[in-house]
Amino acid sequence: MKTEISEHLYEKACKWMPGGVNSPVRAFRSVGRIPFFVRSAKGDRLVDEDGNEWIDYVCSWGPGILGHACPEVVDKVRKAVSDGLSFGTPTRKEVELAEMICGCMPSMEKIRLVNSGTEAVMSAVRAARGYTGRDKIVKFRGCYHGHSDGLLVKAGSGLLTGGVPDSDGVPASYTAHTLVAPYNDTEKVAEIFREYGSDIACLIVEPVAANMGVVLPEDGFLAFLREITARYGTVLIFDEVITGFRLGLGGAQEYYHVRPDMTTLGKIAGGGMPLAAYGGRREIMDCISPLGNVYQAGTLSGNPIATTAGIATLSVLMNQPEIYGQIAEKAERLADAYRSHSGLWVNRVGSLLSVFFTDRPVQDYNSAILSNVDAFAAYFDYMLENGIYVAPSQFEAMFVSAAHTTDDIERTVTCIRELDMDKIDRWQ
Ligand SMILES: *Cc1c(COP(=O)(O)O)cnc(C)c1O
């Protein structure tokens, strides 16, 4: 593998950007390497500046459900570009995309388009607070909802006290209203609601957690959250930035038959462009300015190029819903190959999966962090040497796209099966 040009670019990048990157996980630090710099991508392959080619299971961290440079999407974007990049006025395409999204997810009676998942979540929480007139929010340990101040929180030693910021630069007072519970732990959630229920504006959850590695909701967990939030008049927010249009056109809420009050979307919804959305029940969304007093705005929100990519991507998925069964099947082929080794734990739902370097079940943050991250780093190296790019961290998901060819899946399966666990284990 040649790395000369990437090394050179990385050195320069580190001079001009913190860690040489514009988002931390791209720096490959948790696997003790330096990143490769991608020049272009097509289908399920990435090509870097040194000419190396990888089968890609990161898919831009989720958006790439149709693979890279999907012709149906790229052609429409090319046409849209020539019509102008940004107008700052309403456009037909915003209406079209809103109609498509609300049609796929009936719990979203009204939506607003924004530019990132972080922004969608931040705005949804503000709307929930404005609607309820309450301050407190509940989140789960290990769930990621973007990097807004109030959500960068880990549980304090006393679970029922306000959260402790997870990042420098966040005043403790900003997270004082954030309560944190362990994922899949209905007892703890019930305890929090007994103590604070009437002060809790919203409970936000990844209906399938995919930012501590993939962790599935246990039977009844989401239904329990629906029931207890309804009982206390708390807004239930599903953060479907990853699962939306990933588990199906109706997202995790359709997959698990639980209807939240609000939903956040991103990643696939923008088809690879910076676009995200939040929405939900009409009476909540009508609190947003200019109808109501919850302020939220954006110069580039609903950008015509981003909406074009979103519409084109969702159109392909709506016209070919069989894609979902196909990508789930491919993901299961991979999951099955990992299961051929002892010492690994695999979680999968649809086309989302994670392999954990532990033989114990992974059902929350505490069980996820029992994984051997050194063994993971050795595995990451091995995959990369075999031309396969998986996320450079134990705590990220593996994404399968419609562009993954049978040949490339089988090549990956072979590579996984030939993984020498004794060699990997020596890293412990
Ligand atoms: C990626 C992600 C976000 C943040 O989205 P950005 O576009 O990176 O700001 C929020 N929630 C979940 C569940 C995510 O996976």
CSV table of C-alpha atoms and ligand atoms in Angstrom, one decimal:
chain,number,residue,atom,x,y,z
A,1,MET,CA,0.0,0.0,0.0
A,2,LYS,CA,1.5,3.4,-1.0
A,3,THR,CA,1.0,6.1,1.5
A,4,GLU,CA,3.4,8.8,0.4
A,5,ILE,CA,0.9,11.5,-0.8
A,6,SER,CA,-1.5,10.9,2.1
A,7,GLU,CA,1.4,11.3,4.5
A,8,HIS,CA,2.5,14.5,2.9
A,9,LEU,CA,-1.1,15.9,2.9
A,10,TYR,CA,-1.6,14.9,6.5
A,11,GLU,CA,1.6,16.7,7.6
A,12,LYS,CA,0.4,19.8,5.9
A,13,ALA,CA,-3.2,19.3,7.2
A,14,CYS,CA,-1.9,19.1,10.7
A,15,LYS,CA,-0.3,22.5,10.3
A,16,TRP,CA,-3.6,24.2,9.3
A,17,MET,CA,-6.3,22.2,11.1
A,18,PRO,CA,-6.5,20.7,14.6
A,19,GLY,CA,-5.4,17.1,14.2
A,20,GLY,CA,-5.4,17.6,10.4
A,21,VAL,CA,-9.1,17.0,10.1
A,22,ASN,CA,-12.5,18.6,10.1
A,23,SER,CA,-14.1,15.9,12.3
A,24,PRO,CA,-12.1,14.0,15.0
A,25,VAL,CA,-12.8,10.4,14.1
A,26,ARG,CA,-11.4,10.9,10.6
A,27,ALA,CA,-7.9,11.2,12.2
A,28,PHE,CA,-7.6,7.4,12.8
A,29,ARG,CA,-6.2,8.1,16.2
A,30,SER,CA,-8.1,5.3,18.0
A,31,VAL,CA,-6.5,2.8,15.7
A,32,GLY,CA,-3.0,4.4,15.9
A,33,ARG,CA,-2.7,5.3,12.3
A,34,ILE,CA,-2.8,8.3,10.0
A,35,PRO,CA,-5.7,8.8,7.7
A,36,PHE,CA,-5.7,8.3,3.9
A,37,PHE,CA,-6.9,11.2,1.8
A,38,VAL,CA,-9.7,10.3,-0.6
A,39,ARG,CA,-9.6,11.6,-4.2
A,40,SER,CA,-12.8,10.1,-5.5
A,41,ALA,CA,-15.3,7.3,-5.0
A,42,LYS,CA,-17.6,5.3,-7.1
A,43,GLY,CA,-20.1,2.6,-6.1
A,44,ASP,CA,-18.7,0.7,-3.1
A,45,ARG,CA,-15.1,1.8,-3.7
A,46,LEU,CA,-12.9,4.6,-2.5
A,47,VAL,CA,-9.8,5.7,-4.3
A,48,ASP,CA,-7.2,7.7,-2.3
A,49,GLU,CA,-4.5,10.2,-3.5
A,50,ASP,CA,-1.9,7.4,-3.6
A,51,GLY,CA,-4.1,5.4,-5.9
A,52,ASN,CA,-5.1,2.8,-3.3
A,53,GLU,CA,-8.6,1.4,-3.7
A,54,TRP,CA,-10.8,0.2,-0.8
A,55,ILE,CA,-14.2,-1.5,-0.5
A,56,ASP,CA,-15.9,1.0,1.7
A,57,TYR,CA,-18.1,0.0,4.7
A,58,VAL,CA,-18.2,3.5,6.2
A,59,CYS,CA,-20.2,5.1,3.4
A,60,SER,CA,-19.6,8.6,4.6
A,61,TRP,CA,-20.7,7.5,8.1
A,62,GLY,CA,-24.2,6.6,6.9
A,63,PRO,CA,-25.5,8.8,4.0
A,64,GLY,CA,-24.1,6.5,1.3
A,65,ILE,CA,-27.0,4.0,1.2
A,66,LEU,CA,-26.9,4.0,-2.7
A,67,GLY,CA,-23.1,3.9,-2.8
A,68,HIS,CA,-20.8,6.7,-4.1
A,69,ALA,CA,-21.6,8.9,-7.1
A,70,CYS,CA,-24.9,7.2,-7.8
A,71,PRO,CA,-25.8,8.3,-11.3
A,72,GLU,CA,-29.5,9.0,-10.6
A,73,VAL,CA,-28.4,11.4,-7.8
A,74,VAL,CA,-25.3,13.0,-9.5
A,75,ASP,CA,-27.1,13.8,-12.7
A,76,LYS,CA,-29.9,15.7,-10.9
A,77,VAL,CA,-27.3,17.5,-8.8
A,78,ARG,CA,-25.4,18.5,-11.9
A,79,LYS,CA,-28.5,20.0,-13.4
A,80,ALA,CA,-29.4,21.8,-10.2
A,81,VAL,CA,-26.0,23.4,-9.9
A,82,SER,CA,-26.4,25.1,-13.2
A,83,ASP,CA,-29.7,26.7,-11.9
A,84,GLY,CA,-27.9,28.4,-9.0
A,85,LEU,CA,-26.4,27.4,-5.7
A,86,SER,CA,-28.5,29.3,-3.2
A,87,PHE,CA,-31.3,31.7,-3.3
A,88,GLY,CA,-32.4,32.4,0.3
A,89,THR,CA,-36.0,32.2,-0.8
A,90,PRO,CA,-38.6,29.4,-0.7
A,91,THR,CA,-38.2,26.8,-3.5
A,92,ARG,CA,-40.3,24.1,-5.0
A,93,LYS,CA,-37.8,21.5,-4.0
A,94,GLU,CA,-38.1,22.2,-0.3
A,95,VAL,CA,-41.9,21.5,-0.6
A,96,GLU,CA,-41.2,18.3,-2.6
A,97,LEU,CA,-38.7,17.0,-0.1
A,98,ALA,CA,-40.9,17.9,2.9
A,99,GLU,CA,-43.8,16.1,1.3
A,100,MET,CA,-41.7,13.0,0.7
A,101,ILE,CA,-40.3,12.9,4.2
A,102,CYS,CA,-43.6,13.4,5.9
A,103,GLY,CA,-45.2,10.8,3.6
A,104,CYS,CA,-42.6,8.2,4.6
A,105,MET,CA,-42.8,9.1,8.3
A,106,PRO,CA,-46.4,10.0,9.3
A,107,SER,CA,-45.4,11.0,12.8
A,108,MET,CA,-43.7,14.0,11.2
A,109,GLU,CA,-46.7,16.1,10.4
A,110,LYS,CA,-44.6,19.2,9.8
A,111,ILE,CA,-40.8,19.4,9.4
A,112,ARG,CA,-38.1,22.0,9.0
A,113,LEU,CA,-34.9,21.5,7.0
A,114,VAL,CA,-31.5,22.4,8.5
A,115,ASN,CA,-27.9,21.7,7.6
A,116,SER,CA,-26.6,19.1,10.1
A,117,GLY,CA,-27.8,16.4,12.5
A,118,THR,CA,-26.4,18.5,15.3
A,119,GLU,CA,-28.6,21.4,14.3
A,120,ALA,CA,-31.6,19.2,13.9
A,121,VAL,CA,-31.3,17.8,17.4
A,122,MET,CA,-30.5,21.1,19.0
A,123,SER,CA,-33.6,22.7,17.4
A,124,ALA,CA,-35.9,19.7,18.2
A,125,VAL,CA,-34.9,20.0,21.9
A,126,ARG,CA,-35.5,23.7,21.8
A,127,ALA,CA,-39.0,23.1,20.3
A,128,ALA,CA,-39.8,20.5,22.9
A,129,ARG,CA,-38.8,22.9,25.7
A,130,GLY,CA,-40.8,25.8,24.2
A,131,TYR,CA,-43.8,23.6,23.7
A,132,THR,CA,-43.8,22.1,27.2
A,133,GLY,CA,-42.4,25.1,29.1
A,134,ARG,CA,-40.1,22.7,30.9
A,135,ASP,CA,-36.3,22.6,31.1
A,136,LYS,CA,-35.0,19.1,31.8
A,137,ILE,CA,-34.2,16.6,29.1
A,138,VAL,CA,-33.3,12.9,29.3
A,139,LYS,CA,-30.7,11.1,27.1
A,140,PHE,CA,-29.0,7.8,27.2
A,141,ARG,CA,-25.4,7.0,28.0
A,142,GLY,CA,-23.5,6.2,24.7
A,143,CYS,CA,-26.2,7.7,22.4
A,144,TYR,CA,-24.8,10.5,20.3
A,145,HIS,CA,-26.9,13.4,19.3
A,146,GLY,CA,-24.4,15.8,17.7
A,147,HIS,CA,-22.1,18.2,19.5
A,148,SER,CA,-24.4,20.9,20.9
A,149,ASP,CA,-23.5,21.9,24.5
A,150,GLY,CA,-26.4,20.4,26.4
A,151,LEU,CA,-26.0,17.0,24.8
A,152,LEU,CA,-22.3,16.5,25.3
A,153,VAL,CA,-22.9,14.8,28.6
A,154,LYS,CA,-22.0,11.7,30.5
A,155,ALA,CA,-23.7,10.5,33.6
A,156,GLY,CA,-22.4,11.9,36.8
A,157,SER,CA,-21.6,9.5,39.6
A,158,GLY,CA,-25.1,10.2,41.0
A,159,LEU,CA,-27.2,9.2,38.1
A,160,LEU,CA,-30.2,11.3,39.1
A,161,THR,CA,-28.2,14.5,39.4
A,162,GLY,CA,-27.5,16.8,36.4
A,163,GLY,CA,-25.0,15.5,33.8
A,164,VAL,CA,-21.3,16.3,33.7
A,165,PRO,CA,-20.0,17.9,30.5
A,166,ASP,CA,-18.1,15.4,28.3
A,167,SER,CA,-16.1,18.2,26.7
A,168,ASP,CA,-14.0,21.1,27.9
A,169,GLY,CA,-15.6,24.4,27.0
A,170,VAL,CA,-19.1,23.4,28.1
A,171,PRO,CA,-20.2,25.2,31.3
A,172,ALA,CA,-21.6,22.7,33.9
A,173,SER,CA,-24.7,25.0,34.0
A,174,TYR,CA,-25.4,24.1,30.3
A,175,THR,CA,-25.7,20.4,31.1
A,176,ALA,CA,-27.4,20.8,34.5
A,177,HIS,CA,-30.7,20.1,33.0
A,178,THR,CA,-29.6,16.9,31.1
A,179,LEU,CA,-30.4,13.6,32.9
A,180,VAL,CA,-28.6,10.5,31.7
A,181,ALA,CA,-29.8,6.9,31.9
A,182,PRO,CA,-28.2,3.6,30.7
A,183,TYR,CA,-29.6,2.4,27.3
A,184,ASN,CA,-32.1,-0.4,27.6
A,185,ASP,CA,-32.6,0.2,31.3
A,186,THR,CA,-36.3,0.8,31.9
A,187,GLU,CA,-35.9,0.7,35.7
A,188,LYS,CA,-33.6,3.7,35.7
A,189,VAL,CA,-35.8,5.6,33.3
A,190,ALA,CA,-38.8,5.0,35.6
A,191,GLU,CA,-36.8,6.2,38.6
A,192,ILE,CA,-35.8,9.4,36.7
A,193,PHE,CA,-39.5,10.1,35.8
A,194,ARG,CA,-40.7,9.4,39.4
A,195,GLU,CA,-38.2,12.0,40.6
A,196,TYR,CA,-38.4,14.7,37.8
A,197,GLY,CA,-41.3,13.6,35.5
A,198,SER,CA,-43.2,16.9,35.6
A,199,ASP,CA,-40.1,18.9,34.8
A,200,ILE,CA,-38.9,16.8,31.8
A,201,ALA,CA,-39.5,18.5,28.4
A,202,CYS,CA,-38.2,15.7,26.3
A,203,LEU,CA,-36.6,12.3,26.2
A,204,ILE,CA,-34.3,11.8,23.3
A,205,VAL,CA,-33.1,8.4,22.1
A,206,GLU,CA,-31.4,6.7,19.2
A,207,PRO,CA,-34.1,4.0,18.5
A,208,VAL,CA,-31.2,1.8,17.5
A,209,ALA,CA,-28.0,3.1,19.1
A,210,ALA,CA,-25.3,3.3,16.5
A,211,ASN,CA,-22.7,5.6,18.1
A,212,MET,CA,-21.3,3.2,20.7
A,213,GLY,CA,-21.1,0.5,18.0
A,214,VAL,CA,-24.6,-0.8,17.0
A,215,VAL,CA,-26.7,-1.6,20.0
A,216,LEU,CA,-30.2,-2.8,19.5
A,217,PRO,CA,-33.2,-1.8,21.7
A,218,GLU,CA,-34.4,-4.7,23.8
A,219,ASP,CA,-37.9,-6.0,23.3
A,220,GLY,CA,-40.3,-3.5,24.7
A,221,PHE,CA,-37.8,-0.8,25.5
A,222,LEU,CA,-39.0,1.7,22.9
A,223,ALA,CA,-42.7,0.9,23.7
A,224,PHE,CA,-41.8,1.6,27.4
A,225,LEU,CA,-40.3,5.0,26.5
A,226,ARG,CA,-43.5,5.8,24.5
A,227,GLU,CA,-45.7,4.9,27.4
A,228,ILE,CA,-43.8,6.7,30.2
A,229,THR,CA,-43.2,9.9,28.2
A,230,ALA,CA,-46.9,10.0,27.3
A,231,ARG,CA,-47.8,9.6,30.9
A,232,TYR,CA,-45.8,12.6,32.0
A,233,GLY,CA,-46.5,14.9,29.1
A,234,THR,CA,-42.9,14.6,27.9
A,235,VAL,CA,-42.0,14.9,24.2
A,236,LEU,CA,-40.5,11.7,22.9
A,237,ILE,CA,-37.8,12.4,20.3
A,238,PHE,CA,-36.4,9.7,18.1
A,239,ASP,CA,-33.0,10.7,16.8
A,240,GLU,CA,-33.2,8.9,13.5
A,241,VAL,CA,-30.2,10.7,11.9
A,242,ILE,CA,-28.7,7.3,11.2
A,243,THR,CA,-31.7,5.0,11.2
A,244,GLY,CA,-34.0,7.2,9.1
A,245,PHE,CA,-34.2,5.7,5.6
A,246,ARG,CA,-31.6,3.2,6.7
A,247,LEU,CA,-33.9,0.6,8.3
A,248,GLY,CA,-36.6,1.3,5.8
A,249,LEU,CA,-38.4,4.3,4.3
A,250,GLY,CA,-40.3,4.7,7.7
A,251,GLY,CA,-37.1,4.4,9.7
A,252,ALA,CA,-36.8,2.7,13.1
A,253,GLN,CA,-40.2,4.0,14.2
A,254,GLU,CA,-41.8,1.9,11.5
A,255,TYR,CA,-39.5,-1.0,12.0
A,256,TYR,CA,-40.3,-1.2,15.7
A,257,HIS,CA,-43.9,0.2,15.5
A,258,VAL,CA,-43.4,3.0,17.9
A,259,ARG,CA,-44.6,6.5,17.1
A,260,PRO,CA,-42.5,9.3,18.6
A,261,ASP,CA,-43.7,12.9,19.0
A,262,MET,CA,-40.7,14.3,17.2
A,263,THR,CA,-38.0,12.9,14.9
A,264,THR,CA,-34.6,14.1,13.7
A,265,LEU,CA,-33.1,13.1,10.4
A,266,GLY,CA,-29.9,13.7,8.6
A,267,LYS,CA,-27.3,11.6,6.7
A,268,ILE,CA,-29.3,9.7,4.1
A,269,ALA,CA,-32.0,12.4,4.0
A,270,GLY,CA,-29.4,14.7,2.3
A,271,GLY,CA,-28.0,12.0,0.0
A,272,GLY,CA,-24.5,13.1,0.7
A,273,MET,CA,-25.0,16.8,0.9
A,274,PRO,CA,-25.3,18.8,4.1
A,275,LEU,CA,-29.0,18.5,4.9
A,276,ALA,CA,-30.9,17.4,8.0
A,277,ALA,CA,-34.4,17.8,9.3
A,278,TYR,CA,-36.5,17.8,12.4
A,279,GLY,CA,-40.2,17.5,12.7
A,280,GLY,CA,-43.1,16.0,14.5
A,281,ARG,CA,-46.6,16.7,15.8
A,282,ARG,CA,-48.2,19.8,14.3
A,283,GLU,CA,-48.9,21.5,17.6
A,284,ILE,CA,-45.2,21.2,18.6
A,285,MET,CA,-43.9,22.4,15.2
A,286,ASP,CA,-46.3,25.3,15.2
A,287,CYS,CA,-44.3,26.7,18.2
A,288,ILE,CA,-41.5,27.4,15.7
A,289,SER,CA,-40.9,30.9,14.4
A,290,PRO,CA,-42.5,32.6,12.5
A,291,LEU,CA,-45.7,30.9,13.8
A,292,GLY,CA,-44.6,30.6,17.4
A,293,ASN,CA,-42.0,32.0,19.7
A,294,VAL,CA,-39.3,29.2,19.4
A,295,TYR,CA,-36.6,30.9,17.3
A,296,GLN,CA,-34.7,28.8,14.7
A,297,ALA,CA,-33.2,29.9,11.4
A,298,GLY,CA,-30.6,29.2,8.8
A,299,THR,CA,-29.1,31.1,5.8
A,300,LEU,CA,-28.4,27.9,3.8
A,301,SER,CA,-31.3,25.8,5.2
A,302,GLY,CA,-33.2,24.0,2.5
A,303,ASN,CA,-30.4,24.7,0.1
A,304,PRO,CA,-31.4,23.8,-3.5
A,305,ILE,CA,-28.5,21.5,-4.2
A,306,ALA,CA,-28.9,19.6,-0.9
A,307,THR,CA,-32.6,19.2,-1.4
A,308,THR,CA,-32.0,18.0,-4.9
A,309,ALA,CA,-29.6,15.3,-3.6
A,310,GLY,CA,-32.1,14.3,-0.9
A,311,ILE,CA,-35.1,14.1,-3.3
A,312,ALA,CA,-33.1,12.0,-5.8
A,313,THR,CA,-31.9,9.6,-3.1
A,314,LEU,CA,-35.3,9.2,-1.5
A,315,SER,CA,-36.8,8.7,-5.0
A,316,VAL,CA,-34.5,5.8,-5.7
A,317,LEU,CA,-35.3,4.2,-2.4
A,318,MET,CA,-39.1,4.7,-2.9
A,319,ASN,CA,-39.0,3.3,-6.4
A,320,GLN,CA,-36.9,0.3,-5.4
A,321,PRO,CA,-37.9,-0.6,-1.8
A,322,GLU,CA,-36.5,-4.1,-2.4
A,323,ILE,CA,-33.1,-2.4,-1.8
A,324,TYR,CA,-33.8,-2.7,2.0
A,325,GLY,CA,-34.1,-6.5,1.9
A,326,GLN,CA,-31.0,-6.8,-0.3
A,327,ILE,CA,-28.7,-4.7,1.9
A,328,ALA,CA,-29.9,-6.5,5.0
A,329,GLU,CA,-29.1,-9.8,3.4
A,330,LYS,CA,-25.6,-8.6,2.5
A,331,ALA,CA,-25.1,-7.4,6.1
A,332,GLU,CA,-26.2,-10.7,7.4
A,333,ARG,CA,-23.6,-12.4,5.2
A,334,LEU,CA,-20.9,-10.3,6.9
A,335,ALA,CA,-22.4,-10.8,10.4
A,336,ASP,CA,-22.4,-14.5,9.8
A,337,ALA,CA,-18.7,-14.5,8.8
A,338,TYR,CA,-17.8,-12.6,12.0
A,339,ARG,CA,-19.9,-15.2,14.0
A,340,SER,CA,-17.6,-18.0,12.7
A,341,HIS,CA,-15.0,-16.7,15.3
A,342,SER,CA,-15.3,-17.1,19.0
A,343,GLY,CA,-14.4,-14.1,21.0
A,344,LEU,CA,-16.5,-11.7,18.9
A,345,TRP,CA,-20.0,-10.3,19.5
A,346,VAL,CA,-22.0,-9.1,16.6
A,347,ASN,CA,-25.1,-6.8,16.7
A,348,ARG,CA,-27.0,-6.3,13.5
A,349,VAL,CA,-30.3,-4.8,12.3
A,350,GLY,CA,-31.0,-4.3,8.7
A,351,SER,CA,-27.9,-3.0,6.9
A,352,LEU,CA,-26.3,-1.7,10.2
A,353,LEU,CA,-23.9,-3.9,12.1
A,354,SER,CA,-21.0,-3.9,14.5
A,355,VAL,CA,-18.5,-6.5,15.6
A,356,PHE,CA,-17.3,-6.1,19.2
A,357,PHE,CA,-14.1,-7.6,20.4
A,358,THR,CA,-15.7,-9.2,23.4
A,359,ASP,CA,-17.6,-12.5,23.8
A,360,ARG,CA,-20.1,-10.9,26.2
A,361,PRO,CA,-23.5,-9.6,25.0
A,362,VAL,CA,-23.4,-5.8,24.2
A,363,GLN,CA,-26.6,-4.1,25.2
A,364,ASP,CA,-25.5,-0.8,26.5
A,365,TYR,CA,-22.5,1.5,27.0
A,366,ASN,CA,-21.0,-0.3,29.9
A,367,SER,CA,-21.0,-3.6,28.0
A,368,ALA,CA,-19.7,-2.0,24.8
A,369,ILE,CA,-16.6,-0.5,26.5
A,370,LEU,CA,-15.6,-4.0,27.6
A,371,SER,CA,-14.4,-4.5,24.0
A,372,ASN,CA,-10.7,-4.9,23.4
A,373,VAL,CA,-9.8,-1.8,21.4
A,374,ASP,CA,-6.2,-3.0,20.8
A,375,ALA,CA,-7.5,-6.1,19.2
A,376,PHE,CA,-9.9,-3.9,17.2
A,377,ALA,CA,-7.0,-1.8,16.0
A,378,ALA,CA,-5.1,-5.0,14.8
A,379,TYR,CA,-8.3,-6.1,13.0
A,380,PHE,CA,-8.6,-2.7,11.4
A,381,ASP,CA,-5.0,-2.9,10.1
A,382,TYR,CA,-5.6,-6.4,8.7
A,383,MET,CA,-8.8,-5.3,6.9
A,384,LEU,CA,-7.1,-2.2,5.4
A,385,GLU,CA,-4.2,-4.3,4.2
A,386,ASN,CA,-6.7,-6.5,2.4
A,387,GLY,CA,-8.3,-3.5,0.7
A,388,ILE,CA,-11.3,-3.1,3.0
A,389,TYR,CA,-12.1,0.1,4.9
A,390,VAL,CA,-14.2,-0.3,8.0
A,391,ALA,CA,-14.8,2.5,10.5
A,392,PRO,CA,-11.5,3.4,12.3
A,393,SER,CA,-13.1,2.9,15.8
A,394,GLN,CA,-14.6,0.1,17.7
A,395,PHE,CA,-17.6,2.3,18.6
A,396,GLU,CA,-18.9,3.0,15.1
A,397,ALA,CA,-21.3,1.1,12.8
A,398,MET,CA,-20.5,-0.7,9.6
A,399,PHE,CA,-22.8,0.3,6.8
A,400,VAL,CA,-23.8,-1.8,3.8
A,401,SER,CA,-25.0,0.0,0.6
A,402,ALA,CA,-27.0,-1.0,-2.5
A,403,ALA,CA,-23.7,-0.5,-4.4
A,404,HIS,CA,-21.9,-3.3,-2.6
A,405,THR,CA,-21.5,-6.0,-5.2
A,406,THR,CA,-21.8,-9.7,-4.5
A,407,ASP,CA,-18.2,-10.1,-5.4
A,408,ASP,CA,-17.0,-7.5,-3.0
A,409,ILE,CA,-19.2,-8.9,-0.2
A,410,GLU,CA,-17.8,-12.4,-0.8
A,411,ARG,CA,-14.3,-11.0,-0.8
A,412,THR,CA,-15.0,-9.4,2.5
A,413,VAL,CA,-16.6,-12.6,3.9
A,414,THR,CA,-13.4,-14.5,2.9
A,415,CYS,CA,-11.2,-11.9,4.5
A,416,ILE,CA,-13.2,-12.0,7.7
A,417,ARG,CA,-13.2,-15.8,7.9
A,418,GLU,CA,-9.5,-15.9,7.4
A,419,LEU,CA,-9.0,-13.4,10.3
A,420,ASP,CA,-6.3,-15.0,12.5
A,421,MET,CA,-7.8,-14.5,16.0
A,422,ASP,CA,-4.7,-15.8,17.7
A,423,LYS,CA,-2.7,-13.1,16.1
A,424,ILE,CA,-5.3,-10.5,17.0
A,425,ASP,CA,-5.4,-11.8,20.5
A,426,ARG,CA,-1.7,-11.2,21.1
A,427,TRP,CA,-2.6,-7.5,21.2
A,428,GLN,CA,-4.3,-8.0,24.6
B,1,LIG,C1,-24.4,11.7,13.0
B,1,LIG,C2,-25.4,11.9,14.1
B,1,LIG,C3,-25.8,13.1,14.6
B,1,LIG,C4,-25.1,14.4,14.2
B,1,LIG,O1,-25.2,14.7,12.8
B,1,LIG,P1,-24.1,15.7,12.2
B,1,LIG,O2,-24.6,15.9,10.8
B,1,LIG,O3,-22.8,15.0,12.2
B,1,LIG,O4,-24.1,16.9,13.0
B,1,LIG,C5,-26.8,13.2,15.5
B,1,LIG,N1,-27.4,12.1,15.9
B,1,LIG,C6,-27.1,10.8,15.4
B,1,LIG,C7,-27.8,9.6,15.9
B,1,LIG,C8,-26.0,10.7,14.5
B,1,LIG,O5,-25.6,9.5,14.1
